[in-house]
């Protein structure tokens, strides 16, 4: 955790949420279902982010496809 202490905080973006999901999926595959609640939280954040920032229903459809791939 010490390596995070000097990092600059940046706004949450769709790209960052997708990277977080990818990392959490890898961790869950390696260590079992203990990380599933964290993964679900990040998935929900991505869903909420896209819902707030989407101009059309197509973005939500694409979210569902990505989340199925990630899980």
Short mmCIF file of N, CA and C in Angstrom, two decimals:
data_model
loop_
_atom_site.label_atom_id
_atom_site.label_comp_id
_atom_site.label_asym_id
_atom_site.label_seq_id
_atom_site.Cartn_x
_atom_site.Cartn_y
_atom_site.Cartn_z
N UNK A 1 0.82 -1.21 0.00
CA UNK A 1 0.00 0.00 0.00
C UNK A 1 0.85 1.26 0.00
N UNK A 2 2.08 1.17 0.42
CA UNK A 2 2.94 2.35 0.45
C UNK A 2 3.12 2.96 -0.93
N UNK A 3 3.12 2.13 -1.96
CA UNK A 3 3.32 2.65 -3.31
C UNK A 3 2.18 3.56 -3.77
N UNK A 4 1.01 3.46 -3.13
CA UNK A 4 -0.12 4.31 -3.49
C UNK A 4 -0.06 5.69 -2.82
N UNK A 5 0.75 5.84 -1.81
CA UNK A 5 0.71 7.06 -1.02
C UNK A 5 1.07 8.32 -1.81
N UNK A 6 1.90 8.20 -2.82
CA UNK A 6 2.29 9.39 -3.58
C UNK A 6 1.52 9.61 -4.86
N UNK A 7 0.54 8.79 -5.11
CA UNK A 7 -0.20 8.91 -6.37
C UNK A 7 -1.20 10.06 -6.33
N UNK A 8 -1.36 10.66 -7.50
CA UNK A 8 -2.31 11.77 -7.64
C UNK A 8 -3.70 11.19 -7.91
N UNK A 9 -4.69 11.71 -7.23
CA UNK A 9 -6.06 11.26 -7.44
C UNK A 9 -6.62 11.92 -8.68
N UNK A 10 -7.23 11.13 -9.53
CA UNK A 10 -7.83 11.62 -10.77
C UNK A 10 -9.30 11.22 -10.79
N UNK A 11 -10.10 11.89 -11.62
CA UNK A 11 -11.52 11.55 -11.68
C UNK A 11 -11.74 10.13 -12.22
N UNK A 12 -12.83 9.53 -11.80
CA UNK A 12 -13.19 8.20 -12.28
C UNK A 12 -13.65 8.32 -13.72
N UNK A 13 -13.10 7.46 -14.56
CA UNK A 13 -13.50 7.42 -15.96
C UNK A 13 -13.97 6.01 -16.30
N UNK A 14 -14.65 5.88 -17.41
CA UNK A 14 -15.10 4.57 -17.86
C UNK A 14 -13.91 3.64 -18.07
N UNK A 15 -12.84 4.16 -18.65
CA UNK A 15 -11.64 3.37 -18.90
C UNK A 15 -11.05 2.84 -17.59
N UNK A 16 -11.00 3.68 -16.58
CA UNK A 16 -10.44 3.25 -15.29
C UNK A 16 -11.32 2.20 -14.63
N UNK A 17 -12.64 2.33 -14.75
CA UNK A 17 -13.54 1.33 -14.20
C UNK A 17 -13.38 -0.01 -14.92
N UNK A 18 -13.22 0.03 -16.23
CA UNK A 18 -13.03 -1.21 -16.99
C UNK A 18 -11.72 -1.89 -16.60
N UNK A 19 -10.66 -1.10 -16.40
CA UNK A 19 -9.39 -1.68 -15.96
C UNK A 19 -9.53 -2.31 -14.58
N UNK A 20 -10.27 -1.64 -13.70
CA UNK A 20 -10.48 -2.18 -12.35
C UNK A 20 -11.23 -3.51 -12.41
N UNK A 21 -12.23 -3.59 -13.27
CA UNK A 21 -12.97 -4.84 -13.41
C UNK A 21 -12.05 -5.95 -13.91
N UNK A 22 -11.23 -5.65 -14.90
CA UNK A 22 -10.30 -6.65 -15.43
C UNK A 22 -9.36 -7.17 -14.33
N UNK A 23 -8.82 -6.25 -13.53
CA UNK A 23 -7.91 -6.64 -12.45
C UNK A 23 -8.65 -7.49 -11.42
N UNK A 24 -9.84 -7.09 -11.05
CA UNK A 24 -10.60 -7.83 -10.05
C UNK A 24 -11.01 -9.21 -10.54
N UNK A 25 -11.33 -9.33 -11.82
CA UNK A 25 -11.65 -10.64 -12.38
C UNK A 25 -10.43 -11.56 -12.28
N UNK A 26 -9.26 -11.04 -12.61
CA UNK A 26 -8.04 -11.84 -12.50
C UNK A 26 -7.78 -12.27 -11.05
N UNK A 27 -7.97 -11.36 -10.10
CA UNK A 27 -7.77 -11.67 -8.69
C UNK A 27 -8.78 -12.73 -8.24
N UNK A 28 -10.04 -12.57 -8.63
CA UNK A 28 -11.08 -13.53 -8.24
C UNK A 28 -10.79 -14.92 -8.81
N UNK A 29 -10.30 -14.97 -10.04
CA UNK A 29 -9.96 -16.25 -10.64
C UNK A 29 -8.81 -16.92 -9.89
N UNK A 30 -7.87 -16.13 -9.44
CA UNK A 30 -6.69 -16.66 -8.76
C UNK A 30 -6.98 -17.03 -7.30
N UNK A 31 -7.81 -16.23 -6.62
CA UNK A 31 -7.98 -16.40 -5.18
C UNK A 31 -9.37 -16.85 -4.76
N UNK A 32 -10.25 -17.07 -5.68
CA UNK A 32 -11.59 -17.54 -5.33
C UNK A 32 -12.60 -16.42 -5.18
N UNK A 33 -13.72 -16.76 -4.63
CA UNK A 33 -14.87 -15.86 -4.61
C UNK A 33 -14.82 -14.79 -3.51
N UNK A 34 -13.76 -14.72 -2.74
CA UNK A 34 -13.68 -13.72 -1.67
C UNK A 34 -13.75 -12.29 -2.20
N UNK A 35 -13.35 -12.10 -3.46
CA UNK A 35 -13.33 -10.75 -4.04
C UNK A 35 -14.60 -10.44 -4.83
N UNK A 36 -15.54 -11.37 -4.90
CA UNK A 36 -16.77 -11.15 -5.65
C UNK A 36 -17.55 -9.90 -5.20
N UNK A 37 -17.68 -9.63 -3.90
CA UNK A 37 -18.41 -8.42 -3.50
C UNK A 37 -17.75 -7.14 -4.03
N UNK A 38 -16.44 -7.09 -4.03
CA UNK A 38 -15.74 -5.91 -4.55
C UNK A 38 -15.96 -5.79 -6.05
N UNK A 39 -15.90 -6.92 -6.75
CA UNK A 39 -16.13 -6.93 -8.19
C UNK A 39 -17.54 -6.45 -8.51
N UNK A 40 -18.52 -6.91 -7.77
CA UNK A 40 -19.90 -6.48 -8.01
C UNK A 40 -20.06 -4.98 -7.75
N UNK A 41 -19.38 -4.45 -6.74
CA UNK A 41 -19.44 -3.03 -6.46
C UNK A 41 -18.89 -2.22 -7.62
N UNK A 42 -17.76 -2.64 -8.16
CA UNK A 42 -17.15 -1.91 -9.29
C UNK A 42 -18.03 -2.05 -10.53
N UNK A 43 -18.62 -3.22 -10.74
CA UNK A 43 -19.53 -3.38 -11.87
C UNK A 43 -20.71 -2.42 -11.76
N UNK A 44 -21.25 -2.30 -10.54
CA UNK A 44 -22.37 -1.39 -10.33
C UNK A 44 -21.94 0.06 -10.55
N UNK A 45 -20.73 0.41 -10.12
CA UNK A 45 -20.21 1.76 -10.36
C UNK A 45 -20.12 2.05 -11.86
N UNK A 46 -19.65 1.07 -12.63
CA UNK A 46 -19.56 1.24 -14.08
C UNK A 46 -20.96 1.42 -14.68
N UNK A 47 -21.89 0.60 -14.24
CA UNK A 47 -23.26 0.71 -14.73
C UNK A 47 -23.84 2.10 -14.42
N UNK A 48 -23.66 2.55 -13.19
CA UNK A 48 -24.17 3.87 -12.79
C UNK A 48 -23.47 4.99 -13.56
N UNK A 49 -22.15 4.86 -13.73
CA UNK A 49 -21.38 5.86 -14.48
C UNK A 49 -21.91 5.98 -15.90
N UNK A 50 -22.09 4.86 -16.56
CA UNK A 50 -22.57 4.89 -17.95
C UNK A 50 -24.00 5.40 -18.04
N UNK A 51 -24.82 5.04 -17.07
CA UNK A 51 -26.21 5.52 -17.09
C UNK A 51 -26.23 7.04 -16.96
N UNK A 52 -25.36 7.59 -16.10
CA UNK A 52 -25.31 9.05 -15.93
C UNK A 52 -24.75 9.75 -17.14
N UNK A 53 -23.82 9.09 -17.84
CA UNK A 53 -23.12 9.76 -18.93
C UNK A 53 -23.57 9.35 -20.32
N UNK A 54 -24.53 8.46 -20.42
CA UNK A 54 -24.94 8.00 -21.75
C UNK A 54 -25.98 8.95 -22.35
N UNK A 55 -25.85 9.13 -23.63
CA UNK A 55 -26.82 9.95 -24.35
C UNK A 55 -27.89 9.08 -25.00
N UNK A 56 -27.63 7.76 -25.05
CA UNK A 56 -28.60 6.86 -25.66
C UNK A 56 -28.64 5.54 -24.90
N UNK A 57 -29.63 4.73 -25.19
CA UNK A 57 -29.76 3.42 -24.56
C UNK A 57 -28.71 2.45 -25.06
N UNK A 58 -28.04 2.74 -26.16
CA UNK A 58 -27.03 1.85 -26.72
C UNK A 58 -25.86 1.66 -25.76
N UNK A 59 -25.46 2.69 -25.07
CA UNK A 59 -24.33 2.59 -24.15
C UNK A 59 -24.66 1.60 -23.02
N UNK A 60 -25.89 1.59 -22.53
CA UNK A 60 -26.26 0.65 -21.48
C UNK A 60 -26.24 -0.78 -22.00
N UNK A 61 -26.66 -0.97 -23.24
CA UNK A 61 -26.61 -2.30 -23.84
C UNK A 61 -25.17 -2.79 -23.94
N UNK A 62 -24.27 -1.91 -24.34
CA UNK A 62 -22.86 -2.26 -24.44
C UNK A 62 -22.28 -2.58 -23.05
N UNK A 63 -22.75 -1.89 -22.03
CA UNK A 63 -22.31 -2.16 -20.66
C UNK A 63 -22.67 -3.58 -20.27
N UNK A 64 -23.89 -3.97 -20.55
CA UNK A 64 -24.32 -5.32 -20.20
C UNK A 64 -23.47 -6.37 -20.88
N UNK A 65 -23.11 -6.14 -22.15
CA UNK A 65 -22.27 -7.07 -22.87
C UNK A 65 -20.89 -7.15 -22.23
N UNK A 66 -20.28 -6.02 -21.89
CA UNK A 66 -18.97 -6.00 -21.27
C UNK A 66 -18.98 -6.67 -19.90
N UNK A 67 -20.03 -6.44 -19.13
CA UNK A 67 -20.09 -7.03 -17.80
C UNK A 67 -20.24 -8.55 -17.88
N UNK A 68 -20.95 -9.03 -18.89
CA UNK A 68 -21.07 -10.48 -19.04
C UNK A 68 -19.73 -11.08 -19.43
N UNK A 69 -18.96 -10.37 -20.25
CA UNK A 69 -17.64 -10.84 -20.64
C UNK A 69 -16.70 -10.85 -19.44
N UNK A 70 -16.79 -9.82 -18.59
CA UNK A 70 -15.87 -9.69 -17.44
C UNK A 70 -16.16 -10.75 -16.39
N UNK A 71 -17.37 -11.21 -16.30
CA UNK A 71 -17.72 -12.16 -15.25
C UNK A 71 -17.62 -13.53 -15.74
#
